[in-house]
Coordinates of C-alpha atoms and ligand atoms in Angstrom, one line a residue:
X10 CA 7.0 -36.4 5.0
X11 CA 8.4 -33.7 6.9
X12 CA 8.3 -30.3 5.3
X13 CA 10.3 -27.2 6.3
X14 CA 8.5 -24.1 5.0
X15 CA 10.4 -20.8 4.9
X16 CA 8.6 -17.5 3.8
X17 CA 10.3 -14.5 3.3
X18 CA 8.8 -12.7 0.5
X19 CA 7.4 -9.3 1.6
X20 CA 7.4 -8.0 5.3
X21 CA 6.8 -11.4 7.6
X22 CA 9.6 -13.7 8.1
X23 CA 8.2 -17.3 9.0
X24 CA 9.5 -20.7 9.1
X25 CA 6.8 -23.9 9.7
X26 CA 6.5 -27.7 9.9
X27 CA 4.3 -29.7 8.1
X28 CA 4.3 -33.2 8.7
X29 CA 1.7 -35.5 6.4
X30 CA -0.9 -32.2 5.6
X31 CA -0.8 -31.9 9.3
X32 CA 0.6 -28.5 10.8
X33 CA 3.2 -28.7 13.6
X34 CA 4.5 -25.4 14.3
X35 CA 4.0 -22.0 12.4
X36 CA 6.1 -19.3 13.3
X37 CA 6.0 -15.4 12.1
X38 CA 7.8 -12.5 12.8
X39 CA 6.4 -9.7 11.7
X40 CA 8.7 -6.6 10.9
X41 CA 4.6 -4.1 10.7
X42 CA 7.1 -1.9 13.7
X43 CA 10.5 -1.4 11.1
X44 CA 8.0 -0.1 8.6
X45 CA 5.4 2.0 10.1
X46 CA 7.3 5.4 10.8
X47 CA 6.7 4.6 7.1
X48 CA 3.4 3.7 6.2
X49 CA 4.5 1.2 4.2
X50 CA 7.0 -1.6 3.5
X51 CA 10.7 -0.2 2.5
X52 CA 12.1 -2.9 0.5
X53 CA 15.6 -2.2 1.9
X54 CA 14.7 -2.3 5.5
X55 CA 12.4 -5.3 4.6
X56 CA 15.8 -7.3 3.6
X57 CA 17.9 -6.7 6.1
X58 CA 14.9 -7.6 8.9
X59 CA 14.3 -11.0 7.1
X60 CA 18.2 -11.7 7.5
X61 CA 18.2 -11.1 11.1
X62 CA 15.0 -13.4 11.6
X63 CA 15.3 -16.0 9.5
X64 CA 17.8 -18.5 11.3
X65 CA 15.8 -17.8 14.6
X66 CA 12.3 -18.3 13.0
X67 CA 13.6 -21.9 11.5
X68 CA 15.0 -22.8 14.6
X69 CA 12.4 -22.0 16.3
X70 CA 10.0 -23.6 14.1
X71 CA 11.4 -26.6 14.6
X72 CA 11.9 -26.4 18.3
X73 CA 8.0 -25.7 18.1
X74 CA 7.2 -28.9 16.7
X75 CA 9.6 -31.2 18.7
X76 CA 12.5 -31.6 16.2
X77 CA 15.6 -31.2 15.2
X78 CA 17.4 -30.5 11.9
X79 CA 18.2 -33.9 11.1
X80 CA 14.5 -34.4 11.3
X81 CA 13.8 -32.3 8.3
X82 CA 12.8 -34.4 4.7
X83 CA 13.1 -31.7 2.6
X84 CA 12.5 -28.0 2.3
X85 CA 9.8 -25.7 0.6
X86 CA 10.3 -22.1 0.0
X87 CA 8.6 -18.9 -1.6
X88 CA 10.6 -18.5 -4.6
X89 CA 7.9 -15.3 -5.7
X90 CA 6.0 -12.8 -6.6
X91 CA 7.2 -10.8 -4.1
X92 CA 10.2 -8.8 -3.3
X93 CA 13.0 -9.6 -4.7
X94 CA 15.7 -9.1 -1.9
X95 CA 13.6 -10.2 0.7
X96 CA 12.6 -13.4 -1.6
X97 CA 16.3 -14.2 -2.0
X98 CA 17.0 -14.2 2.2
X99 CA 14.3 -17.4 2.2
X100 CA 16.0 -18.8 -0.7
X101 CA 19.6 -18.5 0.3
X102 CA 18.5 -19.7 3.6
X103 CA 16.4 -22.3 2.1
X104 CA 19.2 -23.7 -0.2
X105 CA 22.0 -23.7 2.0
X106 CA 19.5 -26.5 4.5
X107 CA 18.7 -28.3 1.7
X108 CA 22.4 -28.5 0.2
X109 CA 23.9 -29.3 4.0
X110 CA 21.7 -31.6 5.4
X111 CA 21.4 -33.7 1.4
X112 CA 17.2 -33.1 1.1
X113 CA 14.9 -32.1 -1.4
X114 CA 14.3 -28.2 -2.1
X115 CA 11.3 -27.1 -3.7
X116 CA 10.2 -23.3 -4.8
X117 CA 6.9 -22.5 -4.5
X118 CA 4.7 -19.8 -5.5
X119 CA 3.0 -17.8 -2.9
X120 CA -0.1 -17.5 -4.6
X121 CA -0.2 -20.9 -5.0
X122 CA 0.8 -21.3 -1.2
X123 CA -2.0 -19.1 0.0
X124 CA -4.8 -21.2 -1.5
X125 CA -2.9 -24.5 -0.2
X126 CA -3.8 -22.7 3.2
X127 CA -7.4 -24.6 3.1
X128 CA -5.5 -28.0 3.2
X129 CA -4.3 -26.9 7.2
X130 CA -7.7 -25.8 8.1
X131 CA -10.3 -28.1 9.9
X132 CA -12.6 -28.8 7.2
X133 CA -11.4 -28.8 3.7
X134 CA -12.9 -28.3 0.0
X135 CA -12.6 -31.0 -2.9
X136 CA -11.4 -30.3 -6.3
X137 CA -12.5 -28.5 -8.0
X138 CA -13.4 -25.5 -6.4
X139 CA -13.5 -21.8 -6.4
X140 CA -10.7 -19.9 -4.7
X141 CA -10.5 -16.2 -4.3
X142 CA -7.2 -15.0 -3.7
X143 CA -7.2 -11.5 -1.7
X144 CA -4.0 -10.0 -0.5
X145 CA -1.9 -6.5 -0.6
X146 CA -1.2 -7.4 -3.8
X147 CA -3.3 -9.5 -5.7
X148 CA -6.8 -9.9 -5.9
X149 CA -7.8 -12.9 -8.4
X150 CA -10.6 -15.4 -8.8
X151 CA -10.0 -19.1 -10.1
X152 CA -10.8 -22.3 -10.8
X153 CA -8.8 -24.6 -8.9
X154 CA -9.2 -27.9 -10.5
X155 CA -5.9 -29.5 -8.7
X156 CA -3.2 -29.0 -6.8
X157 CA -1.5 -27.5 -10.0
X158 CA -4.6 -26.4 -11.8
X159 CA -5.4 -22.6 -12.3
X160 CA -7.9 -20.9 -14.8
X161 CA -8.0 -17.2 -13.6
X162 CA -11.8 -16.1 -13.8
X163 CA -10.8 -12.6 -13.0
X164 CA -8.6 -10.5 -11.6
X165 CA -7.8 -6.3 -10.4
X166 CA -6.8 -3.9 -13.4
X167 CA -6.1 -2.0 -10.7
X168 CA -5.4 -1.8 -7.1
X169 CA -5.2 -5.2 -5.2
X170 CA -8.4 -5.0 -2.2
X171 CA -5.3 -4.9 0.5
X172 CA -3.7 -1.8 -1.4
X173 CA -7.6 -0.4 -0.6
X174 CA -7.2 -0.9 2.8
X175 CA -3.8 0.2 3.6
X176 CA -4.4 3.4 1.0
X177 CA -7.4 4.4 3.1
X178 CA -6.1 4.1 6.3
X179 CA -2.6 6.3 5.2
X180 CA -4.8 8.7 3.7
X181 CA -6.6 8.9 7.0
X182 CA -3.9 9.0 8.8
X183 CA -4.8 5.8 10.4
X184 CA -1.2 4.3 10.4
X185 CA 0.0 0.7 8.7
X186 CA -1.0 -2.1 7.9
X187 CA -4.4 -0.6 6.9
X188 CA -6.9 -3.7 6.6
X189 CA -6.5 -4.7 10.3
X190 CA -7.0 -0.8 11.9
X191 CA -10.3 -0.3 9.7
X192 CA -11.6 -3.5 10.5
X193 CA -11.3 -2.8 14.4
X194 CA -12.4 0.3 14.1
X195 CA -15.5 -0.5 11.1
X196 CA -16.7 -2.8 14.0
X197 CA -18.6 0.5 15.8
X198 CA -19.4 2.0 12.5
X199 CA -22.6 1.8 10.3
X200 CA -22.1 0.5 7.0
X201 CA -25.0 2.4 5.3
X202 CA -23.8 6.4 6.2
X203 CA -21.4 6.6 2.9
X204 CA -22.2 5.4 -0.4
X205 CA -19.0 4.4 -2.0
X206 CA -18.9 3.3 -5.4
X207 CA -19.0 -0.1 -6.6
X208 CA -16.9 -0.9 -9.7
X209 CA -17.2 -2.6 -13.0
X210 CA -20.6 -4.8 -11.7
X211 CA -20.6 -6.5 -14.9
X212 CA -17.3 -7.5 -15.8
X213 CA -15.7 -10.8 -13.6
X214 CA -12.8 -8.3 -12.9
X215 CA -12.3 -5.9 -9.8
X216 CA -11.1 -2.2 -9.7
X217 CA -10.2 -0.6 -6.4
X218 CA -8.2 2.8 -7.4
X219 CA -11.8 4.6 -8.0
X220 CA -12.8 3.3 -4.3
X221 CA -9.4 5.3 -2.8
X222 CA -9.9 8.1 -5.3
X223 CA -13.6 8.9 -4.0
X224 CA -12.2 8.7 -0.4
X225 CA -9.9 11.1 -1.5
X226 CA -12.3 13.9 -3.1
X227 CA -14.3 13.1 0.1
X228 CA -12.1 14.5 1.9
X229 CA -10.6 17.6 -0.2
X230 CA -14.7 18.5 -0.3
X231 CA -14.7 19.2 3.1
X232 CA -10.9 20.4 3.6
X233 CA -10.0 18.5 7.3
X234 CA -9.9 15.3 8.6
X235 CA -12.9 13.3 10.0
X236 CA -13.6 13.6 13.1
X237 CA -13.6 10.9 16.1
X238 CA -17.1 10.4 15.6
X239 CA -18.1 10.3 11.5
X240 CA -14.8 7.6 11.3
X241 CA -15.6 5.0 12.1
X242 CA -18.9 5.2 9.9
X243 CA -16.4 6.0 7.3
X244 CA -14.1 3.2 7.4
X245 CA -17.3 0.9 8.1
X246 CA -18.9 1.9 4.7
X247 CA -15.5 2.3 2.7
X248 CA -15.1 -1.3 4.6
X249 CA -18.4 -2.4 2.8
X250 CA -17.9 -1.6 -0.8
X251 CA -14.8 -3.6 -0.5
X252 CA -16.3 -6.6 1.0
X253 CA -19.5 -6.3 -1.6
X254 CA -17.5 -6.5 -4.5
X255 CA -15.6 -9.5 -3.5
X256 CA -18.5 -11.7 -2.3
X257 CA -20.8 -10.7 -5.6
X258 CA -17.9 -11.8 -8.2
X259 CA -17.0 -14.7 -6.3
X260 CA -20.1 -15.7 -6.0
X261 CA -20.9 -14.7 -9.3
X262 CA -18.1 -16.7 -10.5
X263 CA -19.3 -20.2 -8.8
X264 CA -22.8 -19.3 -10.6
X265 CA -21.3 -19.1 -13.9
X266 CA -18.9 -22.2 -13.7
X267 CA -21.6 -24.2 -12.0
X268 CA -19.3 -25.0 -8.6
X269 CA -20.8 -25.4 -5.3
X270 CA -17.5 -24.9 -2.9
X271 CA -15.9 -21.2 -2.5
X272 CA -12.3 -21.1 -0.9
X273 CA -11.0 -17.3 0.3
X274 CA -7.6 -16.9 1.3
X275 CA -4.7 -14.2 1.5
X276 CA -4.5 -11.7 3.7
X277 CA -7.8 -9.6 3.4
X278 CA -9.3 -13.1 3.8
X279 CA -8.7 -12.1 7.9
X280 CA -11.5 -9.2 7.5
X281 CA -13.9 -9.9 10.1
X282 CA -16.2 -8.7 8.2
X283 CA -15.9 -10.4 4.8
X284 CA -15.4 -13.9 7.1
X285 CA -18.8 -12.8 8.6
X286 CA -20.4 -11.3 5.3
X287 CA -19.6 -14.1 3.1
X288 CA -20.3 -16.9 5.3
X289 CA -24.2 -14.9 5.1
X290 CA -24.1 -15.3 1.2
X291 CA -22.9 -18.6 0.9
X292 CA -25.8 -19.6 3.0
X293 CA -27.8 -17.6 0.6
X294 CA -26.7 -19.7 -2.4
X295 CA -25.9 -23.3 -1.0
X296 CA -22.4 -22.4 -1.5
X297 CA -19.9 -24.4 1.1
X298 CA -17.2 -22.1 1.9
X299 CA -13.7 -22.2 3.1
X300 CA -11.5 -19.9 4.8
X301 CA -8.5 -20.5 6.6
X302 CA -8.1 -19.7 10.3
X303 CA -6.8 -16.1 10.6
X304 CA -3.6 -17.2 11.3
X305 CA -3.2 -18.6 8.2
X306 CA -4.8 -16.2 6.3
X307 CA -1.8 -13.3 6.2
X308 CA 1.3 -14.1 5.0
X309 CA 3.0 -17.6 6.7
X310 CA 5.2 -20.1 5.7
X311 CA 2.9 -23.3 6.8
X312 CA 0.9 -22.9 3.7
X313 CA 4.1 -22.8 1.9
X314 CA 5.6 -26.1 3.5
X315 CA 1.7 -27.5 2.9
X316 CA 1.9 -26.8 -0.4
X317 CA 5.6 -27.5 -1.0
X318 CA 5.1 -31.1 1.0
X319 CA 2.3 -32.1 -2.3
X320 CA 4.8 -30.6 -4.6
X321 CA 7.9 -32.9 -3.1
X322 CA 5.6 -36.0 -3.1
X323 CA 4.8 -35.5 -6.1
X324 CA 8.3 -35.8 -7.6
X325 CA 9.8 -31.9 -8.1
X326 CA 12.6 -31.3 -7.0
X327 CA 14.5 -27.4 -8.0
X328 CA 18.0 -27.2 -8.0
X329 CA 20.8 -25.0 -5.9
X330 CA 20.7 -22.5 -8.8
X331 CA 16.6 -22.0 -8.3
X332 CA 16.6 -17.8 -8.2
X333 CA 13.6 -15.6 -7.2
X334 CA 10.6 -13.7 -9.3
X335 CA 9.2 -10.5 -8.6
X336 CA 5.9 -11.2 -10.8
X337 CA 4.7 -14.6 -11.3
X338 CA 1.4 -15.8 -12.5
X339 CA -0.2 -18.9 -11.3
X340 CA -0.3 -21.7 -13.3
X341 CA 2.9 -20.2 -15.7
X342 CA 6.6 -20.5 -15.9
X343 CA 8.2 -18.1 -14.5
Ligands
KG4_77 O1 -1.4 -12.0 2.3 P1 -0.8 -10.8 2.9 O2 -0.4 -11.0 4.4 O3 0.4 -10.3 2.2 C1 0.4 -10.3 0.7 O4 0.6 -11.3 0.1 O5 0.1 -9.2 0.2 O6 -1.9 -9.6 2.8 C2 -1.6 -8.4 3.4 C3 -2.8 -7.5 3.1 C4 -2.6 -6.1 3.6 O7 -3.0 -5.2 2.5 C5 -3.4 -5.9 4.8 O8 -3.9 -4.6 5.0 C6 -4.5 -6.9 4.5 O9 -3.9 -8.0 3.9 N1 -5.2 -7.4 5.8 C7 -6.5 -7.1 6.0 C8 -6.7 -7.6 7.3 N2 -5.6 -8.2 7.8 C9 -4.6 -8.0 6.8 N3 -7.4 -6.4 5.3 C10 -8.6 -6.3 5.9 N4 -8.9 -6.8 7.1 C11 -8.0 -7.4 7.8 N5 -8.4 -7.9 9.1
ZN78 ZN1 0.5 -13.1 0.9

């Protein structure tokens, strides 16, 4: 079957083809430039980038993989969490395909889409597995027993570990998005220099906010700035804590439900250093883990067509009144 995937719900507009689990074009346009005089994403601006982009990412996605409209057997979208007036540009868009050229429409959840990004990669886990979901805005372990089968493990009361990231680097003035600067620049630091705290090392649950707030005294102690030199050992070791966290519970997690395959996706899943760290640990406890190419990692709309293509074969279909969610567990009705 051939999928359309459109994804639109924070601050990347994409459009992809799947075709039978197999990826034929992914294409992202990223808006990081409209919102960086910000340090963050402004909602508004976020909107009316993803209705300039959209038509041009589709079309482009399907000139990508060789085809034309006509071509299309039906069409998955991000129907939420997310923003809720960028969601709605990828479901107008989404909707007005389906209802013109007479194809299935499916809504999909983004969460759900980011773990379906294993199914594109190279080598891929069986049920049931692990998954660790890591992104700007969630950061959740589960047990993924199908394609439609989620038993959260544990989850942020806090921060998400992407909110970490792009909190540091704003309050070190290192600019937006966060997670990618520190992880260049962690890259000529030492881990070891800072000792950052390590939260709630008993509970399967994460909390980031006391990680940003120690940064923070950190630097009202010593009233400037780091310099070029002590940064990058900064970042490294804030870098660290982060990473440590994630690995231990998600490990701890397989321990404790006696599974033997770990999946990490979303968008902090891209950390060089957690890829690097983890695939270490997993070693360590005969653990076989996935993680998507990088590409696939931050937000895209191929994981949403993958996702969305088992979803239409599977017999669901969402009408032309489908509408989007800001907040929207995994595994509930939104
Ligand atoms: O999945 P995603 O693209 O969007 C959400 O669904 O939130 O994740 C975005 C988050 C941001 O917080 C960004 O700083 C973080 O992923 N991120 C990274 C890296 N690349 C993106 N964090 C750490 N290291 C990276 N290389
Ligand atoms: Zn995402």
């Amino acid at each position: 079957m051939i999928v359309l995937g459109i994804e639109s719900s924070c601050d990347e507009t994409a459009a992809a083809v799947v075709k039978d689990g197999k990826l034929l074009s992914n294409v992202i346009t990223s808006q990081i430039k409209d919102h960086s005089p910000y340090g963050g994403v402004v909602p508004e601006i976020a909107s009316r980038k993803h209705i300039e982009a959209v038509v041009p990412a589709v079309k482009q996605a399907l000139a990508d993989a060789g085809l034309q409209m006509k071509d299309i057997e039906g069409i998955a979208v991000t129907r939420g969490p997310g923003l809720v007036g960028s969601l709605l540009i990828g479901l107008s868009t989404a909707k007005a395909l389906a209802y013109s050229l007479g194809v299935p429409l499916v809504g999909v959840n983004h969460l759900e889409g980011h773990i379906a990004a294993i199914f594109l990669a190279e080598k891929t886990p069986m049920f049931p597995f692990i998954a660790l979901v890591v992104s700007g805005g969630h950061t959740s372990i589960y047990l993924v027993k199908s394609y439609q089968s989620f038993a959260l493990l544990g989850q942020t009361r806090d921060d998400a570990a992407g909110e970490a990231f792009d909190k540091a680097a704003k309050l070190l003035n290192l600019g937006y998005p966060g997670g990618v600067v520190i992880d260049k620049l962690a890259k000529s630091g030492n881990p070891k220099v800072f000792a950052f705290p390590r939260a709630m090392k008993d509970s399967p649950d994460f909390s980031f906010s006391g990680l940003k707030t120690s940064l923070l005294v950190m630097l009202k102690k010593q009233g400037r700035n780091f310099s070029d030199e002590e940064l990058p050992d900064v970042v490294a070791s804030y870098q660290e804590a982060i990473v440590d966290v994630l690995i231990e519970k998600t490990l701890q997690a397989a321990k404790v439900h006696k599974i033997d395959q770990v999946v990490v996706c979303g968008g902090v899943a891209a950390n060089s250093r957690l890829r690097e760290k983890f695939s270490e640990a997993a070693n360590e406890h005969s653990v076989s883990l996935f993680i998507p190419p990088m590409i696939l990692c931050t937000d895209n709309a191929a994981m949403i067509a993958a996702i969305g293509e088992v979803l239409l074969k599977s017999g669901r279909r969402d009408g032309l009144d489908l509408n989007a969610v800001s907040r929207w567990s995994l595994n509930t009705n939104p």
